[in-house]
Coordinates of C-alpha atoms and ligand atoms in Angstrom, one line a residue:
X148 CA 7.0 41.4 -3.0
X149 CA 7.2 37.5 -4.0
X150 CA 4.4 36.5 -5.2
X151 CA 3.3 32.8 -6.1
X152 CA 0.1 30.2 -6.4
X153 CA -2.0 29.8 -3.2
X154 CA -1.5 26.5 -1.3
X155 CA -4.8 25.8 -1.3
X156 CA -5.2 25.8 -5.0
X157 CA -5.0 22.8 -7.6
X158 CA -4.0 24.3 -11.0
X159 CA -3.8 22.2 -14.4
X160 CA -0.6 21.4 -15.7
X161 CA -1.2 24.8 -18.4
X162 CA -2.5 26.8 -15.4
X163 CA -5.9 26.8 -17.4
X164 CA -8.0 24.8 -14.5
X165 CA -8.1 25.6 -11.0
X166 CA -9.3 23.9 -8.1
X167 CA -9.6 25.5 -4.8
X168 CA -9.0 22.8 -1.8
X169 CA -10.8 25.4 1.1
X170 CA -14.4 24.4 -0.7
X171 CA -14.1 22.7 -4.0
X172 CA -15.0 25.5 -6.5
X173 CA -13.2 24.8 -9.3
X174 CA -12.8 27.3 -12.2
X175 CA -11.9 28.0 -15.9
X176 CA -8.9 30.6 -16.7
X177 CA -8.6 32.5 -19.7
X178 CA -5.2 32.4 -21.5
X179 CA -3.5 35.7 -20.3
X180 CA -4.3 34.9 -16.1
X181 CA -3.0 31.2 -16.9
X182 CA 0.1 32.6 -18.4
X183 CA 0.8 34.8 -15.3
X184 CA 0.3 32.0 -13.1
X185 CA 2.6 30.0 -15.3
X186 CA 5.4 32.4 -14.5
X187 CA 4.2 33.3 -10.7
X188 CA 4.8 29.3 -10.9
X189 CA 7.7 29.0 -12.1
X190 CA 9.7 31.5 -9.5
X191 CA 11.1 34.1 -13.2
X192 CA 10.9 38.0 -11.1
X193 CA 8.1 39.7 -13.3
X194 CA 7.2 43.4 -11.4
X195 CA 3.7 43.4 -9.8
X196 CA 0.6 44.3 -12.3
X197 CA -3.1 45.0 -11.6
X198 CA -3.9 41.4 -13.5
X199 CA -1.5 40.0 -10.2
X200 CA -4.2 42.3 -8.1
X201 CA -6.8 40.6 -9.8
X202 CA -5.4 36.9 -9.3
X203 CA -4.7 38.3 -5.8
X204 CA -8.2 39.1 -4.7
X205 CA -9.2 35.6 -6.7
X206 CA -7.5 33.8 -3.5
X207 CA -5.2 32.2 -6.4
X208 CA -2.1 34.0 -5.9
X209 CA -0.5 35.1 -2.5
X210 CA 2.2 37.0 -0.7
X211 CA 5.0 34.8 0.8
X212 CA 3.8 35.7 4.3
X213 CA 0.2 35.1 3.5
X214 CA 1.2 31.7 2.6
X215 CA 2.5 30.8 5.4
X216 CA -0.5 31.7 7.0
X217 CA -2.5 30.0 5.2
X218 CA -0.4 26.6 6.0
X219 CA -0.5 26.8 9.5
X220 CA -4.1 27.8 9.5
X221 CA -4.6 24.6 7.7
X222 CA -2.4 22.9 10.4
X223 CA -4.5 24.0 13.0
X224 CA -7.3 22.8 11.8
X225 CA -5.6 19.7 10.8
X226 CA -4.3 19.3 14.5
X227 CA -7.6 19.6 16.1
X228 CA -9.3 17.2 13.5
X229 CA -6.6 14.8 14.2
X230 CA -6.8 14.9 18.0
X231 CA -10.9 15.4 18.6
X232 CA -11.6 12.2 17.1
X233 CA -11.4 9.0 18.4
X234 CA -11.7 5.7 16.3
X235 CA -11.5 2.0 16.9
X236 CA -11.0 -0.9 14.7
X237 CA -12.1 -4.1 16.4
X238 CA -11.3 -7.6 14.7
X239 CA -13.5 -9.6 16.6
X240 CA -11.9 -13.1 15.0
X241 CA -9.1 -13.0 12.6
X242 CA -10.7 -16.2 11.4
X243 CA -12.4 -16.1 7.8
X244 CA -14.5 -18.2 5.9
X245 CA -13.0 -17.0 2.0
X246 CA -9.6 -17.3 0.9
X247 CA -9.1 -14.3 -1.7
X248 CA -6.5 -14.8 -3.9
X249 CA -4.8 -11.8 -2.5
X250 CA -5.3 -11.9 0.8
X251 CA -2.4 -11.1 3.5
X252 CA -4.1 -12.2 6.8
X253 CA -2.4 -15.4 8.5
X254 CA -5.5 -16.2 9.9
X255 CA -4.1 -17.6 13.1
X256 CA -6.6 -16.3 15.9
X257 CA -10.1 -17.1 16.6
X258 CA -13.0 -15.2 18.1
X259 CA -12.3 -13.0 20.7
X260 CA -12.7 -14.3 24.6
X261 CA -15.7 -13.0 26.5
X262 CA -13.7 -11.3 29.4
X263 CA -12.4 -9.2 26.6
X264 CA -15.5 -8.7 25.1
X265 CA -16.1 -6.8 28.4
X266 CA -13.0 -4.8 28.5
X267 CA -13.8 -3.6 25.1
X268 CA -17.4 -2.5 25.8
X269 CA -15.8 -1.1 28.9
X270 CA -13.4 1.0 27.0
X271 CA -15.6 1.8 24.6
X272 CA -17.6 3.5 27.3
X273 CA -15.0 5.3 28.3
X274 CA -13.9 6.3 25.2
X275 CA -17.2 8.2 24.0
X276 CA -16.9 10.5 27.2
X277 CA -13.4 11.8 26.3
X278 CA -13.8 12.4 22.1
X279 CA -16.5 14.8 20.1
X280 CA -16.3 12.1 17.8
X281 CA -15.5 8.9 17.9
X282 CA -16.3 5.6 15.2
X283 CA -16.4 2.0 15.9
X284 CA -14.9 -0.1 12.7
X285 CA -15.9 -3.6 12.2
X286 CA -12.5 -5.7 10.5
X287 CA -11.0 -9.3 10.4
X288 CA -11.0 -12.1 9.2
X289 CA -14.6 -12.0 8.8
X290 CA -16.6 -9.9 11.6
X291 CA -19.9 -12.1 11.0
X292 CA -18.2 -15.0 12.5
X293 CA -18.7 -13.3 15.2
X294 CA -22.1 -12.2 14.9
X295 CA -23.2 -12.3 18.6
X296 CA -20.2 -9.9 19.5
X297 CA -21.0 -7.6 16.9
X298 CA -24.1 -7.0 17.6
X299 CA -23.9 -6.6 21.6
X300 CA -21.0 -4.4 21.4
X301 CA -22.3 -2.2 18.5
X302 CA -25.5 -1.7 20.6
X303 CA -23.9 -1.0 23.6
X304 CA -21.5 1.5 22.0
X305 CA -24.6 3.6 20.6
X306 CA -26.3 3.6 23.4
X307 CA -23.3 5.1 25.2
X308 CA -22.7 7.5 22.2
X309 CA -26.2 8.9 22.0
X310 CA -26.5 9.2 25.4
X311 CA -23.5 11.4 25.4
X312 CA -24.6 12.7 22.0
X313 CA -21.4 12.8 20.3
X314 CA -21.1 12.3 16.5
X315 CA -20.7 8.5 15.6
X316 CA -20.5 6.0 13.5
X317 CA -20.7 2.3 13.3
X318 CA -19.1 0.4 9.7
X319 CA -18.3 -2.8 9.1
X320 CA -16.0 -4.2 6.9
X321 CA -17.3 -7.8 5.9
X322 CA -16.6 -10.7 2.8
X323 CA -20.7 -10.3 2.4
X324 CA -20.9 -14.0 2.3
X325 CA -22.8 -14.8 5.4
X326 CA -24.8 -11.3 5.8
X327 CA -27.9 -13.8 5.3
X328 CA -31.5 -11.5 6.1
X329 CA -31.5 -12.7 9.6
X330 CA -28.4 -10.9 10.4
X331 CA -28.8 -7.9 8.2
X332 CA -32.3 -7.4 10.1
X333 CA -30.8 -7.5 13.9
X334 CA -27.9 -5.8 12.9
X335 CA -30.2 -2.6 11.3
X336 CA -29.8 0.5 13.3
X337 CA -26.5 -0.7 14.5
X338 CA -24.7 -0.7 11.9
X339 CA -24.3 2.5 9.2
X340 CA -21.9 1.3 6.9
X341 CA -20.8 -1.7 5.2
X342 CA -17.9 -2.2 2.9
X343 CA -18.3 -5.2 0.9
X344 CA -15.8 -6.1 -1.4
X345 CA -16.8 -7.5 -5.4
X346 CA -14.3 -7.3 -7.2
X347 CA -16.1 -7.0 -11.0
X348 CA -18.7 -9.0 -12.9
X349 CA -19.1 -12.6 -11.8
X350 CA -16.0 -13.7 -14.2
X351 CA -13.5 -11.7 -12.8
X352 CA -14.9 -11.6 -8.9
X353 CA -15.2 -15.4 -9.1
X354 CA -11.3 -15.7 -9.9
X355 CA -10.3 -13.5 -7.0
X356 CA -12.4 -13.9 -4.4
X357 CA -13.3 -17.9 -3.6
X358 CA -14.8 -19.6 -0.7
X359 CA -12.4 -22.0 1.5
X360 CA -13.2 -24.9 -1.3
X361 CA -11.9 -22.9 -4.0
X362 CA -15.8 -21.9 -5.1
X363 CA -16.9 -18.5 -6.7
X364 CA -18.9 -16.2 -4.2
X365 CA -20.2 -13.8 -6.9
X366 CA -23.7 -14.7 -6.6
X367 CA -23.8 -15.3 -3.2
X368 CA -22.7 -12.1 -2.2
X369 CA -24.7 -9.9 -4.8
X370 CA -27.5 -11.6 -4.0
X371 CA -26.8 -10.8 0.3
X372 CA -26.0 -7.0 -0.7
X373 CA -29.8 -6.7 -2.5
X374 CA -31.1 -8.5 0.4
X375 CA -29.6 -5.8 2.7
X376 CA -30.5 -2.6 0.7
X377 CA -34.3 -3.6 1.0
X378 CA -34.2 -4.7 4.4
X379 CA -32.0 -2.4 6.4
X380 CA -31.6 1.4 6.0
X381 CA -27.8 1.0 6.3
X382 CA -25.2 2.6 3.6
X383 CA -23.2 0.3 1.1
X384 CA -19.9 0.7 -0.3
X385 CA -18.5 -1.8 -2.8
X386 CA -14.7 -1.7 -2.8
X387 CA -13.4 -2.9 -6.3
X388 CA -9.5 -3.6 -5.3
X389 CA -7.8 -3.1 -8.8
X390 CA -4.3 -4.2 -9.6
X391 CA -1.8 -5.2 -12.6
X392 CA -3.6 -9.0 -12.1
X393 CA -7.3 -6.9 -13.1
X394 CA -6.7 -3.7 -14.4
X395 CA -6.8 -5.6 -17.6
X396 CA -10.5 -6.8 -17.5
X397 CA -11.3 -2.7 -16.6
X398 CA -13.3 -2.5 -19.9
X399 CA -15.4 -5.7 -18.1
X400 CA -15.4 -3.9 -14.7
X401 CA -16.6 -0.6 -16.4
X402 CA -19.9 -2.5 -18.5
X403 CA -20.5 -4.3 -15.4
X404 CA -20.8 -1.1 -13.2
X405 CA -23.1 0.8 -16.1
X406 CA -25.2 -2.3 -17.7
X407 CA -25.6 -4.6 -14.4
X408 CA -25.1 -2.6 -11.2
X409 CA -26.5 0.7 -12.0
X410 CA -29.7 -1.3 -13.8
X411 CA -29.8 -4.2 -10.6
X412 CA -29.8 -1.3 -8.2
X413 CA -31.2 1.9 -9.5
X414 CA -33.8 2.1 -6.4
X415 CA -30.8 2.5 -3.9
X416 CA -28.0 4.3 -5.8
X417 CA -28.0 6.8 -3.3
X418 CA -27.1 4.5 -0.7
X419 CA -24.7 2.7 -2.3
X420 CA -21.1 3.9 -3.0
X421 CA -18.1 2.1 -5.1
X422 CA -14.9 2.7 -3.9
X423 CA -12.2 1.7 -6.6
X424 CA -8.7 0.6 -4.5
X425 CA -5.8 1.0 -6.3
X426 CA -3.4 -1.6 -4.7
X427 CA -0.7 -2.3 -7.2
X428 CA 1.5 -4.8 -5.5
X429 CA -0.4 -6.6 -2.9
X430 CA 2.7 -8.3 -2.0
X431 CA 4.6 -5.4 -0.7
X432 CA 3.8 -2.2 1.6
X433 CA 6.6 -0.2 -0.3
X434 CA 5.8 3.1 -1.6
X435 CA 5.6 1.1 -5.7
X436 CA 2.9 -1.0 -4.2
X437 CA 0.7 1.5 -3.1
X438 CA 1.1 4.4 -5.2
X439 CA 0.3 4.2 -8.6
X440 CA 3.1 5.8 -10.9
X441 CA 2.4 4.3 -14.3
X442 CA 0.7 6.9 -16.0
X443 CA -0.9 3.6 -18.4
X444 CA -2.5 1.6 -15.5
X445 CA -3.6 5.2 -13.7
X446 CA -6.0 5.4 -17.0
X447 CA -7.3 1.6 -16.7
X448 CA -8.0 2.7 -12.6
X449 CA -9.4 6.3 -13.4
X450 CA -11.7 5.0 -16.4
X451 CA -13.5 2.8 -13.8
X452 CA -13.7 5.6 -11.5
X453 CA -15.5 7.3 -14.1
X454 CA -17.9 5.2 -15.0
X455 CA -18.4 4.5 -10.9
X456 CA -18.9 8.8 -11.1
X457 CA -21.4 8.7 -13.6
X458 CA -23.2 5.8 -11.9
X459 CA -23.6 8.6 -9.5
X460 CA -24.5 11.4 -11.6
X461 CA -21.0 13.0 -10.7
X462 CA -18.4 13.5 -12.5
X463 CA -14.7 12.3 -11.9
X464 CA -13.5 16.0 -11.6
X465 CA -16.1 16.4 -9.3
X466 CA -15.2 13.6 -6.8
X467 CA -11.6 15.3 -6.8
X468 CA -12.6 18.8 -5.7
X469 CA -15.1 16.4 -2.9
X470 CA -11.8 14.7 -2.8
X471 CA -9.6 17.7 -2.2
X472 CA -11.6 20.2 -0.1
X473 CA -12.7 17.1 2.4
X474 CA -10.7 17.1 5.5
X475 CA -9.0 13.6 6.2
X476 CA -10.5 12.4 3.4
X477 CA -7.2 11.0 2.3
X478 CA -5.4 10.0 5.4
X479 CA -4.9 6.7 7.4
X480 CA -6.7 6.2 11.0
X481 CA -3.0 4.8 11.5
X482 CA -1.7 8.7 11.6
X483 CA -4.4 9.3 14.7
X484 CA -3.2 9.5 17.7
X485 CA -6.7 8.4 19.4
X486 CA -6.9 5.4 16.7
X487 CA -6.0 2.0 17.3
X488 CA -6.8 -1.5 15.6
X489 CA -7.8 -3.9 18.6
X490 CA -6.8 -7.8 17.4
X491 CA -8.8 -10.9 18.6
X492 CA -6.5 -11.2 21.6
X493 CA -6.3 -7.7 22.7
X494 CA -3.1 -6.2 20.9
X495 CA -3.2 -3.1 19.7
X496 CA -1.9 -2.0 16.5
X497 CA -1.9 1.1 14.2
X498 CA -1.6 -0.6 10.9
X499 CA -4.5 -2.7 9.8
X500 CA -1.9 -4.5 7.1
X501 CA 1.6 -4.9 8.5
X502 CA 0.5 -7.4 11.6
X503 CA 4.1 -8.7 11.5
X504 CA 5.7 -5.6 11.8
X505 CA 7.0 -5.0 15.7
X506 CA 6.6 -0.8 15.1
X507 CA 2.8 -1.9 14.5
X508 CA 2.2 -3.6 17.8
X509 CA 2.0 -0.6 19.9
X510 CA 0.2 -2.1 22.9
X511 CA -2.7 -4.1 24.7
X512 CA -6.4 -3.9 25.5
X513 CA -6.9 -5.4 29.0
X514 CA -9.9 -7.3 30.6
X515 CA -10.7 -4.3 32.9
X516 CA -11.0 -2.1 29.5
X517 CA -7.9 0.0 30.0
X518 CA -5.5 0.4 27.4
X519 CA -1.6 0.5 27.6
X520 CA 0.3 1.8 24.8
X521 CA 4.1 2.3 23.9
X522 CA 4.3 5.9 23.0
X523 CA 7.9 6.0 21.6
X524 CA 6.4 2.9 19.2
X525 CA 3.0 5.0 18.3
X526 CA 5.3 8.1 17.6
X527 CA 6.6 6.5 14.8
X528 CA 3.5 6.2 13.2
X529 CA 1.7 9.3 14.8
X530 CA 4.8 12.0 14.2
X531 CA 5.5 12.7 11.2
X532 CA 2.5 14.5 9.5
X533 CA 2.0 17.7 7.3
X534 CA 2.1 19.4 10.6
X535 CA 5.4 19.1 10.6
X536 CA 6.4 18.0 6.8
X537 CA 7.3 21.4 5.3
X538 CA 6.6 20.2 1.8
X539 CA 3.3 18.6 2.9
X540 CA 2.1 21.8 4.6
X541 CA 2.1 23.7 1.1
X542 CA 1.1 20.7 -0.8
X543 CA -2.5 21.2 -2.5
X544 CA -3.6 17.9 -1.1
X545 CA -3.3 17.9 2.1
X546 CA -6.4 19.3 3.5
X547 CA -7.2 15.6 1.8
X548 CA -4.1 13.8 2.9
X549 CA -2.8 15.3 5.8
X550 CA 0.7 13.7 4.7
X551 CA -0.8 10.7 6.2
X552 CA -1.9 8.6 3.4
X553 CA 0.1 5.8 4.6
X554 CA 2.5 6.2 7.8
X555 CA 3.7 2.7 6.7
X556 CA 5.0 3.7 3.5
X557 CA 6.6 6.6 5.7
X558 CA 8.1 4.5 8.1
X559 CA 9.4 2.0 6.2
X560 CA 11.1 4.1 2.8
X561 CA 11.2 7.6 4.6
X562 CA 9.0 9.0 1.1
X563 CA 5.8 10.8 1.5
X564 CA 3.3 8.6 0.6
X565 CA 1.4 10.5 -2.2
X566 CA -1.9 8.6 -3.1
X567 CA -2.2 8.4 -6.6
X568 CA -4.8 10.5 -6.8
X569 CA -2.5 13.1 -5.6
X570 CA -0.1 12.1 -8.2
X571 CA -2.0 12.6 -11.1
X572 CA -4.6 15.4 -9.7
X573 CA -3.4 18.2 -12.2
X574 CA -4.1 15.7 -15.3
X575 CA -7.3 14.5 -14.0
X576 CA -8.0 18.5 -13.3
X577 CA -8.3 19.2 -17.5
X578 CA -9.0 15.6 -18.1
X579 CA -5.6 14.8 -20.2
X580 CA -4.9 11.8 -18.2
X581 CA -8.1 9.5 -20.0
X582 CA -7.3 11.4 -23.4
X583 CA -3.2 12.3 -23.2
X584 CA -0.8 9.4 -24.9
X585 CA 2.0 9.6 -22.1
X586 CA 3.0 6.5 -20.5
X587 CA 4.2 7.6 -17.8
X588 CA 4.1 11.0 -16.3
X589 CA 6.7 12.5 -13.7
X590 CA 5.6 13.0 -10.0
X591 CA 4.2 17.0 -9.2
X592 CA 6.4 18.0 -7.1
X593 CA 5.4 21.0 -4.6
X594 CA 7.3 24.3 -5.7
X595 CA 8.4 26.0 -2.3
X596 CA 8.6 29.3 -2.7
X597 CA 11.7 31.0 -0.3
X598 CA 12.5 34.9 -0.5
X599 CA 15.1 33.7 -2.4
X600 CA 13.0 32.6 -5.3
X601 CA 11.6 29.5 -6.2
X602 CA 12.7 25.9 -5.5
X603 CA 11.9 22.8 -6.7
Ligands
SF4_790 S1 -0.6 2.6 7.4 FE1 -0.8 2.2 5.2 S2 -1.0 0.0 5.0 FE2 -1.5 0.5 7.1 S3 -3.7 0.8 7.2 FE3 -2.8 2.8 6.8 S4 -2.8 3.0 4.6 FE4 -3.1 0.8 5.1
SF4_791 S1 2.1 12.9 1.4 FE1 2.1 13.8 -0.7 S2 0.0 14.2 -1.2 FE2 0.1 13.9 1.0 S3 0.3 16.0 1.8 FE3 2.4 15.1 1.6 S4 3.1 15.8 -0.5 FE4 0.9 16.1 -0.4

């Protein structure tokens, strides 16, 4: 009998910590059961003891053949989240009225035309009918250059969707800078979410993010999102984007978050959520540019994380095991095959990044709301999941991931695109990560167990 760690457990790099992905528990091991899961791990033949019944019936170790139950259990249920949900991102303008720093949008189309308008409220109709779940995403350029179309279209989608009384949600992703009280009043009840984007204390937003002029938007902004919490009952999240240009002004991102945000908005901290981007080379898509390696900047990123947890009242190991245990919570709309990002003029894409790239441009919304799509184009970004990745389907994280973190990366380097979360889960697990002195620190790979022993 082979036995070795369950599939769905996260253990620290000693085997001291584990975390179990089917609901979060995470737990403390005492020296002698971390020692036998070191050697379970490591493949060396020890004969079968009633501490390896114990670890057994603790869900942390398993059979061979019980493992590979467990994985395609977790595929099935993987499958039928993937396919029962439907999701569209709309750009209603690619236009914009900022010019971040970082910025990769061109820019080059503006507001969508009225007769396809139509079709998409058309489709849209169509689409709650055939999904138990389907969300409408707001994305540009800047949605709120579009205000009327947001609003009409968001209204008519609920309508449809509460009349069919399918699970739903409306976000919008938006620069902030013209959600003036007006607008955040007619658009209350239609829209649930907003991401907003500041990207530190006025300082280090006002160097990033500037109005077409060159102008800081710090105030501006700020001053639109506290406008919005008192007047609307929507959700916020603040997306801090973080890379090698920032991560050294995370001391400044961390006092901001405790001394200014948690004090400016302590009456609404259970609506609002930060959600800290790790984008390490905004010039590039490859697999360097969007995982974080570097075990140095990982602490800069995971510092502010923790001080965005304990703005919270959580705790960073906390958010892993919500992390970890959440379905999807990790993967890219892009991997979907009932997801699709609709431009100004109607193409549809899978990627809301690689606009350029011909694999992205996988069809066309029409006038009369139908759809047409390239399937051989959408398999490439739809095919290669942890359904079918062997080394995905045993990996801890993907009950989070999915192996879909970002086809992109997929597609264009043939790697599994790890999120760096992923990458540094065991150290983050026992904490070593903000306290260890390594620089860098090597990749987990997934140990596949074969009757043969174990591989790496
Ligand atoms: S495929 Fe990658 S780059 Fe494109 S939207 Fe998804 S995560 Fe972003
Ligand atoms: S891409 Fe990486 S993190 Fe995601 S499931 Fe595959 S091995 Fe795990």
């Amino acid at each position: 009998m082979n036995l070795t760690p369950s599939p769905l457990v996260l253990l620290s790099p000693d085997c001291t910590r584990v975390l179990r992905t089917e609901n979060g528990e995470r737990a403390q091991l005492d020296d002698v059961a971390a020692e036998r899961l070191r050697t379970r791990q490591s493949g060396v033949p020890v004969s079968v003891d009633a501490l390896d019944v114990e670890l057994i019936e603790a869900g942390l170790l398993v059979v061979d053949d019980l493992s590979d139950a467990l994985v395609e259990q977790r595929r099935a249920r993987t499958r039928h989240r993937r396919t029962s949900k439907g999701q569209l991102v709309v750009m209603p303008t690619e236009r914009c009225d900022l010019r971040c720093t970082y910025c990769y949008e061109t820019f080059e189309r503006g507001g969508m035309a009225p007769e396809l308008v139509a079709g998409l409220q058309t489709y849209l109709i169509d689409a709650v009918s055939r999904h138990d779940r389907f969300d409408l995403a707001w994305f540009g350029g800047e949605p709120l250059l579009q205000f009327t179309t947001v609003r009409d279209v968001s209204r008519t989608f609920r309508q449809a969707a509460e009349a069919r009384g399918i699970d739903h949600v409306i976000s919008m992703t938006t620069n902030g800078h013209r959600l003036t009280r007006s607008r955040a009043e007619q658009l209350d009840g239609l829209i649930d979410v907003y991401q907003i984007t500041l990207d530190g204390p006025r300082v280090v937003h006002d160097s990033r993010r500037v109005n077409i002029r060159g102008g800081g938007t710090y105030d501006r902004i700020l001053a639109n999102v506290e406008t919005l919490l008192q007047c609307s009952t929507s959700e916020v999240t603040l997306r801090i984007n973080m890379d090698p240009s920032n991560e050294s002004e995370s001391d400044k991102i961390i006092a901001w978050i405790r001394d200014d945000l948690r004090v400016r908005f302590h009456s609404f901290l259970e609506r609002i959520d930060i959600h800290i981007v790790a984008t390490w080379d905004a010039s590039t898509t490859s697999i360097d540019g969007i995982c974080l390696r570097d075990a140095g900047l990982a602490r800069g990123w995971l510092s502010v994380r923790e001080a965005e947890s304990a703005m919270r009242g959580s705790s960073i190991e906390e958010d892993l095991a919500q992390t970890m245990s959440t379905p999807g919570s990790r993967s890219c709309y892009a991997a979907s095959p009932h997801s699709y990002v609709i431009g100004a003029d109607g193409r549809a894409f899978k990627c809301s990044v690689a606009f350029d790239l011909d694999e992205n441009h996988v069809g066309q919304l029409h006038a009369d709301g139908t759809l047409t799509v390239d399937e051989d184009r959408e398999r490439l970004w739809i095919g290669e999941t942890s359904e079918s990745d062997p080394v995905c389907g045993r990996c801890s994280f993907s009950t989070a991931c999915e192996g879909s973190f970002c086809p992109l990366v997929r597609i264009q380097t043939g790697q599994r695109p790890c999120p760096t979360e992923k990458t540094f889960a065991p150290q983050i697990l026992d904490r070593s990560i903000l306290h260890g002195n390594a620089r860098y620190v090597s990749i987990p790979t997934e140990t596949i167990t074969t009757r043969g022993g174990s591989t790496r």
